[in-house]
Coordinates of C-alpha atoms and ligand atoms in Angstrom, one line a residue:
M957 CA 0.0 0.0 0.0
K958 CA 2.8 2.4 1.0
R959 CA 4.5 1.6 -2.2
E960 CA 1.5 2.4 -4.2
K961 CA 1.0 5.7 -2.5
E962 CA 4.7 6.6 -2.9
A963 CA 4.5 5.6 -6.5
A964 CA 1.5 7.8 -7.1
A965 CA 3.2 10.8 -5.6
E966 CA 6.3 10.1 -7.5
Q967 CA 4.4 9.9 -10.7
E968 CA 2.8 13.3 -10.1
E969 CA 6.0 14.9 -9.3
M970 CA 7.7 13.4 -12.3
R971 CA 5.2 14.6 -14.9
P972 CA 4.6 11.1 -16.4
V973 CA 3.1 10.9 -19.8
P974 CA 0.5 8.2 -19.4
G975 CA 1.3 5.0 -21.3
A976 CA -1.7 5.4 -23.7
A977 CA -1.2 3.1 -26.6
G978 CA -1.4 4.2 -30.2
G979 CA 1.4 6.8 -30.4
D980 CA 3.7 6.0 -33.3
T981 CA 7.4 6.7 -33.2
A982 CA 8.1 10.0 -34.8
S983 CA 11.5 11.5 -35.5
K984 CA 10.2 15.0 -35.9
K985 CA 10.8 17.3 -33.0
G986 CA 7.5 18.4 -31.3
K987 CA 5.8 15.2 -32.2
L988 CA 6.9 12.7 -29.7
P989 CA 5.1 9.4 -29.2
E990 CA 3.7 8.6 -25.7
R991 CA 4.1 4.9 -25.9
I992 CA 7.4 3.6 -27.2
Q993 CA 8.4 0.2 -28.6
I994 CA 10.8 -1.7 -26.4
P995 CA 12.5 -5.0 -27.3
A996 CA 10.7 -8.1 -26.0
A997 CA 13.8 -9.0 -23.9
V998 CA 13.7 -5.6 -22.1
E999 CA 10.0 -5.9 -21.6
E1000 CA 10.5 -9.3 -20.1
I1001 CA 13.3 -8.0 -17.8
I1002 CA 11.0 -5.2 -16.6
R1003 CA 8.1 -7.5 -16.1
R1004 CA 10.0 -10.1 -14.2
L1005 CA 11.4 -7.5 -11.8
N1006 CA 7.9 -6.0 -11.4
T1007 CA 6.5 -9.5 -10.6
R1008 CA 9.0 -9.8 -7.7
G1009 CA 7.8 -6.4 -6.4
Y1010 CA 10.6 -4.2 -7.8
E1011 CA 10.3 -1.1 -9.9
A1012 CA 12.0 -1.2 -13.3
F1013 CA 12.3 1.0 -16.3
A1014 CA 14.1 1.4 -19.6
V1015 CA 16.3 4.4 -19.0
G1016 CA 18.6 7.0 -20.6
G1017 CA 19.8 7.0 -24.1
C1018 CA 17.4 4.2 -25.3
V1019 CA 14.4 6.2 -24.2
R1020 CA 15.8 9.4 -25.8
D1021 CA 16.6 7.6 -29.1
T1022 CA 13.3 5.7 -29.3
L1023 CA 11.3 8.9 -28.7
L1024 CA 13.2 10.4 -31.6
G1025 CA 12.7 7.5 -33.9
R1026 CA 16.4 6.6 -33.8
E1027 CA 17.7 3.1 -33.3
P1028 CA 19.2 2.9 -29.8
G1029 CA 22.7 1.5 -29.5
D1030 CA 21.9 -0.3 -26.3
W1031 CA 19.1 -0.7 -23.8
D1032 CA 19.6 0.0 -20.2
V1033 CA 17.3 -0.8 -17.3
T1034 CA 17.1 1.0 -14.0
T1035 CA 15.6 -0.8 -11.0
S1036 CA 14.8 -0.5 -7.3
A1037 CA 16.2 -4.0 -6.9
S1038 CA 19.7 -4.3 -5.4
P1039 CA 22.4 -6.1 -7.6
Q1040 CA 22.0 -9.2 -5.4
Q1041 CA 18.3 -9.1 -5.9
V1042 CA 18.6 -8.7 -9.7
K1043 CA 21.0 -11.7 -9.7
A1044 CA 18.4 -13.7 -7.8
V1045 CA 15.7 -13.0 -10.4
F1046 CA 17.7 -14.0 -13.6
K1047 CA 19.4 -17.2 -14.5
R1048 CA 22.2 -15.8 -16.5
T1049 CA 23.9 -12.6 -15.3
V1050 CA 27.4 -11.1 -15.4
D1051 CA 28.8 -8.9 -12.6
T1052 CA 29.7 -6.0 -14.9
G1053 CA 30.0 -3.2 -12.4
I1054 CA 28.5 -4.6 -9.3
M1055 CA 30.2 -1.9 -7.1
H1056 CA 28.3 0.7 -9.1
G1057 CA 25.1 -1.4 -9.1
T1058 CA 25.3 -2.8 -12.6
V1059 CA 24.5 -6.4 -13.4
T1060 CA 24.3 -7.5 -17.0
V1061 CA 21.4 -9.8 -17.7
M1062 CA 22.0 -12.1 -20.7
K1063 CA 19.1 -12.9 -23.0
D1064 CA 19.7 -14.8 -26.2
H1065 CA 23.4 -13.9 -26.1
V1066 CA 22.6 -10.2 -25.8
G1067 CA 23.5 -8.4 -22.6
Y1068 CA 21.2 -5.8 -21.0
E1069 CA 22.7 -3.7 -18.2
V1070 CA 20.4 -3.6 -15.2
T1071 CA 21.5 -0.9 -12.7
T1072 CA 20.2 -0.3 -9.2
Y1073 CA 18.8 3.3 -8.6
R1074 CA 21.7 5.2 -7.3
I1075 CA 23.0 8.5 -6.2
D1076 CA 26.5 9.3 -7.2
G1077 CA 28.7 10.4 -4.4
E1078 CA 31.3 13.1 -4.5
Y1079 CA 33.5 13.1 -7.6
E1080 CA 37.1 12.7 -6.5
D1081 CA 39.0 13.7 -9.7
G1082 CA 36.4 14.6 -12.3
R1083 CA 36.4 11.0 -13.4
H1084 CA 34.6 8.6 -11.0
P1085 CA 32.3 9.2 -8.2
K1086 CA 34.2 8.3 -5.0
S1087 CA 31.2 6.2 -3.9
V1088 CA 27.7 5.4 -5.0
Q1089 CA 24.8 5.1 -2.8
F1090 CA 21.8 3.0 -3.7
T1091 CA 18.4 4.6 -3.4
S1092 CA 14.7 3.5 -3.7
D1093 CA 13.9 6.8 -5.5
L1094 CA 13.9 6.8 -9.3
R1095 CA 14.0 10.6 -9.3
E1096 CA 17.3 10.5 -7.5
D1097 CA 18.6 8.1 -10.1
L1098 CA 17.5 10.4 -12.9
R1099 CA 19.0 13.4 -11.2
R1100 CA 22.5 12.0 -11.4
R1101 CA 22.3 11.7 -15.2
D1102 CA 24.0 14.3 -17.4
L1103 CA 21.5 15.8 -19.8
T1104 CA 17.7 16.3 -19.5
I1105 CA 17.1 14.3 -22.7
N1106 CA 19.1 11.4 -21.1
A1107 CA 17.3 11.5 -17.8
M1108 CA 14.0 9.9 -18.7
A1109 CA 12.7 6.5 -17.9
Y1110 CA 10.0 4.4 -19.5
S1111 CA 7.8 1.4 -18.8
H1112 CA 4.6 0.4 -20.5
E1113 CA 2.9 0.5 -17.2
T1114 CA 3.9 4.0 -16.1
G1115 CA 4.7 5.6 -19.4
I1116 CA 7.4 8.2 -19.7
V1117 CA 8.9 9.4 -16.5
D1118 CA 10.3 12.8 -17.1
A1119 CA 11.5 14.6 -13.9
F1120 CA 13.7 17.3 -15.5
G1121 CA 12.0 18.5 -18.6
G1122 CA 13.6 16.1 -21.0
L1123 CA 10.5 15.9 -23.2
E1124 CA 10.3 19.6 -23.5
D1125 CA 14.0 19.8 -24.5
L1126 CA 13.6 16.9 -27.0
R1127 CA 10.7 18.8 -28.6
A1128 CA 12.7 22.1 -28.6
G1129 CA 15.9 20.4 -29.8
L1130 CA 17.9 21.5 -26.8
I1131 CA 20.9 20.1 -25.0
R1132 CA 20.7 21.1 -21.3
C1133 CA 22.2 19.8 -18.2
V1134 CA 20.2 18.2 -15.4
G1135 CA 20.5 20.8 -12.6
D1136 CA 23.4 23.3 -12.4
P1137 CA 25.7 22.8 -15.4
M1138 CA 28.7 24.1 -13.6
D1139 CA 28.3 21.4 -11.0
R1140 CA 27.5 18.7 -13.5
F1141 CA 30.5 19.5 -15.7
G1142 CA 32.6 19.9 -12.6
E1143 CA 31.8 16.4 -11.4
D1144 CA 32.6 14.8 -14.8
A1145 CA 34.0 16.9 -17.5
L1146 CA 33.4 14.2 -20.1
R1147 CA 29.8 15.5 -20.1
I1148 CA 31.1 18.6 -21.9
L1149 CA 32.1 16.4 -24.9
R1150 CA 28.9 14.4 -24.6
A1151 CA 26.9 17.6 -24.8
I1152 CA 28.7 18.6 -28.0
R1153 CA 28.5 15.1 -29.4
F1154 CA 24.7 14.9 -28.9
S1155 CA 24.3 18.3 -30.4
A1156 CA 26.1 17.0 -33.5
Q1157 CA 24.2 13.6 -33.6
L1158 CA 20.8 15.1 -33.0
G1159 CA 21.1 18.5 -34.6
F1160 CA 20.2 20.1 -31.3
R1161 CA 21.3 23.5 -30.0
I1162 CA 23.2 23.7 -26.7
E1163 CA 21.2 25.7 -24.3
Q1164 CA 22.7 29.1 -23.3
E1165 CA 23.5 28.4 -19.6
T1166 CA 24.9 25.0 -20.5
W1167 CA 27.1 26.5 -23.3
E1168 CA 28.4 29.3 -21.0
A1169 CA 29.3 26.7 -18.3
I1170 CA 31.3 24.7 -20.9
G1171 CA 33.4 27.8 -21.6
K1172 CA 34.1 28.4 -17.9
I1173 CA 34.9 24.8 -16.9
A1174 CA 36.9 23.9 -20.1
P1175 CA 40.2 23.2 -18.3
A1176 CA 38.5 20.4 -16.4
I1177 CA 38.6 18.3 -19.6
A1178 CA 42.3 17.8 -19.0
K1179 CA 41.3 15.4 -16.1
V1180 CA 39.3 13.1 -18.5
S1181 CA 41.1 10.0 -19.8
K1182 CA 42.2 10.2 -23.5
E1183 CA 40.2 7.0 -24.2
R1184 CA 37.0 8.5 -23.1
I1185 CA 37.7 11.7 -25.1
C1186 CA 38.5 9.6 -28.1
T1187 CA 35.2 7.7 -27.9
E1188 CA 33.2 10.9 -27.8
L1189 CA 35.2 12.6 -30.6
T1190 CA 34.8 9.5 -32.8
K1191 CA 31.0 9.4 -32.2
L1192 CA 30.9 13.1 -33.1
L1193 CA 32.9 12.6 -36.3
L1194 CA 30.6 9.6 -37.2
S1195 CA 27.5 11.7 -36.6
A1196 CA 25.4 13.3 -39.3
R1197 CA 27.1 16.6 -38.6
P1198 CA 30.8 15.8 -38.2
E1199 CA 31.9 19.4 -39.1
Q1200 CA 30.5 20.3 -35.7
I1201 CA 33.8 19.1 -34.3
G1202 CA 34.4 22.9 -34.8
Q1203 CA 32.3 23.3 -31.6
V1204 CA 35.0 21.6 -29.6
Y1205 CA 37.3 24.5 -30.6
E1206 CA 34.7 27.2 -30.2
A1207 CA 33.9 26.0 -26.7
G1208 CA 37.6 26.5 -25.8
I1209 CA 38.2 22.9 -24.7
S1210 CA 40.7 21.9 -27.5
P1211 CA 43.9 23.1 -25.6
Y1212 CA 42.9 20.7 -22.8
I1213 CA 42.6 17.8 -25.2
S1214 CA 46.2 18.2 -26.4
Q1215 CA 48.4 21.0 -27.6
R1216 CA 48.7 19.5 -31.1
F1217 CA 45.0 18.8 -31.3
C1218 CA 44.4 22.5 -30.5
Q1219 CA 46.6 23.5 -33.4
V1220 CA 44.4 21.9 -36.1
D1221 CA 43.5 24.8 -38.3
V1222 CA 39.7 24.7 -38.1
G1223 CA 39.0 28.2 -39.4
R1224 CA 40.5 27.3 -42.7
L1225 CA 38.2 24.3 -42.9
K1226 CA 34.9 26.2 -42.8
A1227 CA 32.8 26.1 -46.0
G1228 CA 33.3 28.8 -48.6
G1229 CA 37.0 29.4 -48.4
Q1230 CA 39.5 28.7 -51.1
D1231 CA 40.1 25.2 -49.8
R1232 CA 37.2 22.8 -49.8
G1233 CA 35.4 23.1 -46.5
W1234 CA 34.6 20.4 -44.0
P1235 CA 30.9 20.3 -44.7
E1236 CA 31.8 19.6 -48.4
I1237 CA 34.4 17.0 -47.7
F1238 CA 32.4 15.3 -45.0
S1239 CA 29.2 15.3 -47.0
Q1240 CA 30.6 12.8 -49.5
L1241 CA 32.1 10.5 -46.9
P1242 CA 30.5 7.4 -45.5
A1243 CA 30.4 7.2 -41.7
R1244 CA 33.5 5.1 -41.3
K1245 CA 36.0 5.9 -38.5
H1246 CA 39.2 6.2 -40.5
L1247 CA 37.6 8.2 -43.2
R1248 CA 36.1 10.8 -40.9
W1249 CA 39.3 11.1 -38.9
A1250 CA 41.3 11.4 -42.1
A1251 CA 38.9 14.2 -43.3
F1252 CA 39.4 16.0 -40.0
L1253 CA 43.2 15.8 -40.3
L1254 CA 43.4 16.0 -44.1
R1255 CA 45.5 19.2 -44.2
E1256 CA 47.8 18.4 -41.3
E1257 CA 51.3 17.1 -41.7
E1258 CA 51.4 13.4 -41.5
A1259 CA 53.6 13.5 -38.3
A1260 CA 51.1 15.8 -36.6
A1261 CA 48.1 13.7 -37.6
V1262 CA 49.8 10.6 -36.1
E1263 CA 50.8 12.5 -33.0
I1264 CA 47.2 13.6 -32.4
L1265 CA 45.8 10.1 -33.0
K1266 CA 48.4 8.3 -30.8
D1267 CA 47.8 10.8 -28.0
L1268 CA 44.1 10.0 -28.2
K1269 CA 45.0 6.3 -28.1
L1270 CA 43.3 5.4 -31.3
D1271 CA 43.8 1.8 -32.5
N1272 CA 46.8 1.1 -34.7
D1273 CA 44.8 0.0 -37.7
T1274 CA 42.9 3.3 -37.8
I1275 CA 46.2 5.3 -37.2
F1276 CA 47.8 3.4 -40.1
R1277 CA 44.9 4.1 -42.5
V1278 CA 44.6 7.8 -41.5
R1279 CA 48.3 8.3 -41.8
T1280 CA 48.3 6.8 -45.3
L1281 CA 45.4 8.9 -46.5
V1282 CA 46.9 12.1 -45.0
R1283 CA 50.2 11.3 -46.7
W1284 CA 48.5 11.0 -50.1
S1285 CA 46.1 13.8 -49.6
D1286 CA 48.1 16.6 -51.3
R1287 CA 50.2 14.6 -53.7
P1288 CA 49.7 15.5 -57.4
I1289 CA 46.9 13.5 -59.1
P1290 CA 48.7 11.0 -61.4
A1291 CA 47.6 11.2 -65.0
R1292 CA 49.5 8.2 -66.5
K1293 CA 48.0 4.8 -65.9
A1294 CA 51.3 3.4 -64.9
D1295 CA 51.6 6.0 -62.1
I1296 CA 48.0 5.3 -61.1
R1297 CA 48.8 1.6 -60.8
R1298 CA 51.9 2.5 -58.7
A1299 CA 49.7 4.5 -56.3
M1300 CA 47.2 1.8 -56.1
S1301 CA 49.8 -0.8 -55.4
Q1302 CA 51.4 1.3 -52.7
M1303 CA 48.2 2.2 -50.9
G1304 CA 46.2 -0.9 -51.5
T1305 CA 43.0 -0.7 -53.5
E1306 CA 40.7 -0.1 -50.5
L1307 CA 42.7 2.9 -49.3
F1308 CA 43.1 4.2 -52.8
A1309 CA 39.3 4.1 -53.2
D1310 CA 39.0 6.0 -49.8
L1311 CA 41.5 8.6 -51.1
L1312 CA 39.2 9.2 -54.1
L1313 CA 36.3 9.8 -51.8
L1314 CA 38.4 12.2 -49.7
R1315 CA 39.6 14.1 -52.7
A1316 CA 36.4 14.1 -54.6
G1317 CA 35.7 17.4 -56.2
E1318 CA 39.4 18.2 -56.8
P1319 CA 40.4 18.8 -60.4
G1320 CA 41.4 15.6 -62.1
V1321 CA 39.9 13.2 -59.5
E1322 CA 36.9 12.2 -61.7
E1323 CA 39.3 11.2 -64.5
L1324 CA 41.5 9.4 -61.9
K1325 CA 38.5 7.5 -60.8
G1326 CA 37.6 6.5 -64.4
S1327 CA 41.2 5.3 -65.0
A1328 CA 41.3 3.4 -61.7
G1329 CA 38.1 1.7 -62.6
E1330 CA 39.5 0.6 -66.0
I1331 CA 42.7 -0.7 -64.3
L1332 CA 40.6 -2.8 -61.9
E1333 CA 38.3 -4.0 -64.7
A1334 CA 41.2 -5.0 -66.9
G1335 CA 42.6 -7.0 -63.9
D1336 CA 46.0 -5.4 -64.2
C1337 CA 48.5 -6.7 -61.8
I1338 CA 48.8 -4.1 -59.0
S1339 CA 49.9 -6.5 -56.2
L1340 CA 52.9 -8.7 -55.8
K1341 CA 50.4 -11.5 -55.1
T1342 CA 49.3 -11.5 -58.8
L1343 CA 52.8 -11.0 -60.3
A1344 CA 53.5 -13.8 -62.7
V1345 CA 56.7 -14.8 -61.0
T1346 CA 57.4 -15.5 -57.4
G1347 CA 60.5 -15.6 -55.2
K1348 CA 60.5 -19.3 -55.8
D1349 CA 60.7 -18.9 -59.5
L1350 CA 63.7 -16.6 -59.1
L1351 CA 65.4 -19.2 -56.9
E1352 CA 64.7 -21.9 -59.5
A1353 CA 66.1 -19.6 -62.2
G1354 CA 69.4 -19.6 -60.3
M1355 CA 69.2 -16.5 -58.0
A1356 CA 70.7 -16.8 -54.6
P1357 CA 68.3 -16.1 -51.7
G1358 CA 68.7 -12.8 -50.0
K1359 CA 68.2 -9.1 -50.4
A1360 CA 69.0 -9.0 -54.1
L1361 CA 66.2 -11.4 -54.8
G1362 CA 63.7 -9.1 -53.1
E1363 CA 65.0 -6.2 -55.0
E1364 CA 64.8 -8.1 -58.3
L1365 CA 61.2 -9.1 -57.6
A1366 CA 60.4 -5.4 -56.9
R1367 CA 62.1 -4.4 -60.1
L1368 CA 60.0 -6.9 -62.1
F1369 CA 56.9 -5.7 -60.3
D1370 CA 57.7 -2.2 -61.3
L1371 CA 58.1 -3.3 -65.0
V1372 CA 54.6 -4.8 -64.8
L1373 CA 53.2 -1.7 -63.2
E1374 CA 54.5 0.3 -66.1
D1375 CA 53.2 -2.2 -68.6
P1376 CA 50.8 -4.9 -67.5
G1377 CA 51.4 -6.8 -70.8
E1378 CA 54.7 -7.8 -69.2
N1379 CA 53.0 -9.9 -66.6
R1380 CA 53.8 -13.3 -68.0
K1381 CA 56.2 -15.7 -66.5
E1382 CA 58.4 -16.3 -69.6
I1383 CA 58.7 -12.6 -70.3
L1384 CA 59.6 -11.7 -66.7
L1385 CA 62.1 -14.6 -66.4
G1386 CA 63.7 -13.2 -69.6
R1387 CA 64.0 -9.8 -67.9
L1388 CA 65.9 -11.1 -64.9
S1389 CA 68.9 -8.7 -64.6
F1390 CA 71.5 -11.4 -63.9
R1391 CA 70.4 -12.9 -67.2
K1392 CA 70.2 -9.6 -69.0
G1393 CA 73.7 -9.6 -70.3
L1394 CA 73.1 -13.2 -71.5
T1395 CA 69.8 -12.4 -73.2
E1396 CA 71.3 -9.4 -74.9
R1397 CA 74.2 -11.4 -76.2
L1398 CA 71.8 -14.2 -77.2
D1399 CA 69.9 -11.6 -79.2
E1400 CA 73.2 -10.3 -80.6
S1401 CA 74.2 -13.9 -81.6
Q1402 CA 71.1 -14.4 -83.6
K1403 CA 72.1 -11.5 -85.8
P1404 CA 74.1 -12.5 -88.9
G1405 CA 77.7 -13.1 -87.9
G1406 CA 77.0 -13.4 -84.2
C1407 CA 78.5 -16.1 -81.9
A1408 CA 76.1 -17.6 -79.4
A1409 CA 78.5 -20.1 -77.9
E1410 CA 81.1 -17.5 -77.1
S1411 CA 78.6 -15.3 -75.4
L1412 CA 77.2 -18.2 -73.3
S1413 CA 80.7 -19.2 -72.1
E1414 CA 81.4 -15.6 -71.2
D1415 CA 78.3 -15.5 -69.2
R1416 CA 79.3 -18.5 -67.2
Ligands
ATP2532 P1 25.0 6.5 -26.7 O1 24.7 5.1 -26.2 O2 24.3 6.9 -27.9 O3 26.5 6.7 -26.7 P2 23.9 7.2 -24.1 O4 23.3 8.5 -23.6 O5 23.0 6.0 -24.2 O6 24.4 7.5 -25.6 P3 25.5 5.6 -22.5 O7 27.0 5.6 -22.3 O8 24.9 4.4 -23.1 O9 25.1 6.9 -23.3 O10 24.8 5.9 -21.1 C1 23.5 5.6 -20.8 C2 22.9 6.6 -19.9 O11 23.7 6.8 -18.7 C3 22.9 8.0 -20.5 O12 21.8 8.2 -21.3 C4 22.9 8.9 -19.2 O13 21.6 8.9 -18.7 C5 23.8 8.1 -18.3 N1 25.2 8.6 -18.5 C6 26.1 8.1 -19.3 N2 27.3 8.8 -19.2 C7 27.1 9.7 -18.2 C8 27.9 10.7 -17.6 N3 29.2 10.8 -18.0 N4 27.4 11.4 -16.7 C9 26.1 11.3 -16.3 N5 25.3 10.4 -16.8 C10 25.8 9.6 -17.8
MG2533 MG1 23.5 4.1 -24.7

């Protein structure tokens, strides 16, 4: 009974939107559905917790995204049950962050994070709360969340629980902190980057007070780990508005990410200048990590680009790809097919195609694309793998193993890049340099008056 009364009071205070069926998901601002679709597994988790007498809701990003008609990346559940109680309800669980109240419930090999309502304690270092305290009050749990649009909960039974004006901000397209933005950013400065990232992902404006707080608290970003910063910057670059990475600079936080990062010339990269602007470059790029990072760093020196990426702890594969693309980003566009084949073989066909995307719109790139297509269609050899001779062939032809053999193979490969018609075993074996003198003399001997036997003996 007490629980019912409390729940009723809670609902009133939290401005719930009754769970009336029939609202369809709408992605347009101002037209938000009242009932949202939740995956069957999440529904079941909530129902089973409810059956045992606990409150449970889908919460945070999944509610925000579903209301906007976007596909949520993950579904999180918040509950009044303690981690031990959650573990007692479900057969398969993983202790993901039990100290912080999180248990992952496994359903059909998919994990759903179920976290006990909690209040975050004091933040020690702008990174982690020193302690967390469990609570039975959903409102307290929503209060610890960063942005109003991320602080809503939902269940079919209760509908949307919106304690901090998240729905209004979703409708208005606003990014706003829950509570005092100075305090919230002070507790965890990553929230600054999350605010900018969501603004880019959703096309929302950052509300004035929140924006001003970002400017004031900017140095606190230095306390955030590079990995967390990198995750946010990557999400921003992969968003529908990657050029909004400019906001990171406008907000004044870039010097606290790294000195080198701060020096990226973002002014030059605005649309309308002599150089092609970011919006233009980004608009033709698929949302792939290395492409978006390469576009961002396109006009940097290769060494600077690598320094920035290493400092942000990006993975080696991405660093390699970005580095290659940046290296080739201002090289003259080759006109001869032989040089195009050389470029393709050096970069690999995949990165070469990426380079065409990055440089689309530059003079000569359309023609380059046409020629590259013809090269691929013709099946020209652009990789050592399809060279008509192998190291083994050269050994059999009498070459000694070692460095010279590798150099010889590279030389033959270059002959083939120049003229793909050369890519036949008998031709290439005839072009071996240690046989060159022999071949020339053999040719000579076939002329009238020549002496093959003499040449051969000399060669031996
Ligand atoms: P996405 O999954 O698209 O990256 P998200 O908002 O769902 O965005 P998650 O990391 O999945 O982000 O976090 C789930 C929820 O946890 C958030 O919606 C928010 O309510 C809360 N949250 C996440 N990070 C923070 C933070 N640094 N400070 C406060 N609350 C946070
Ligand atoms: Mg999420």
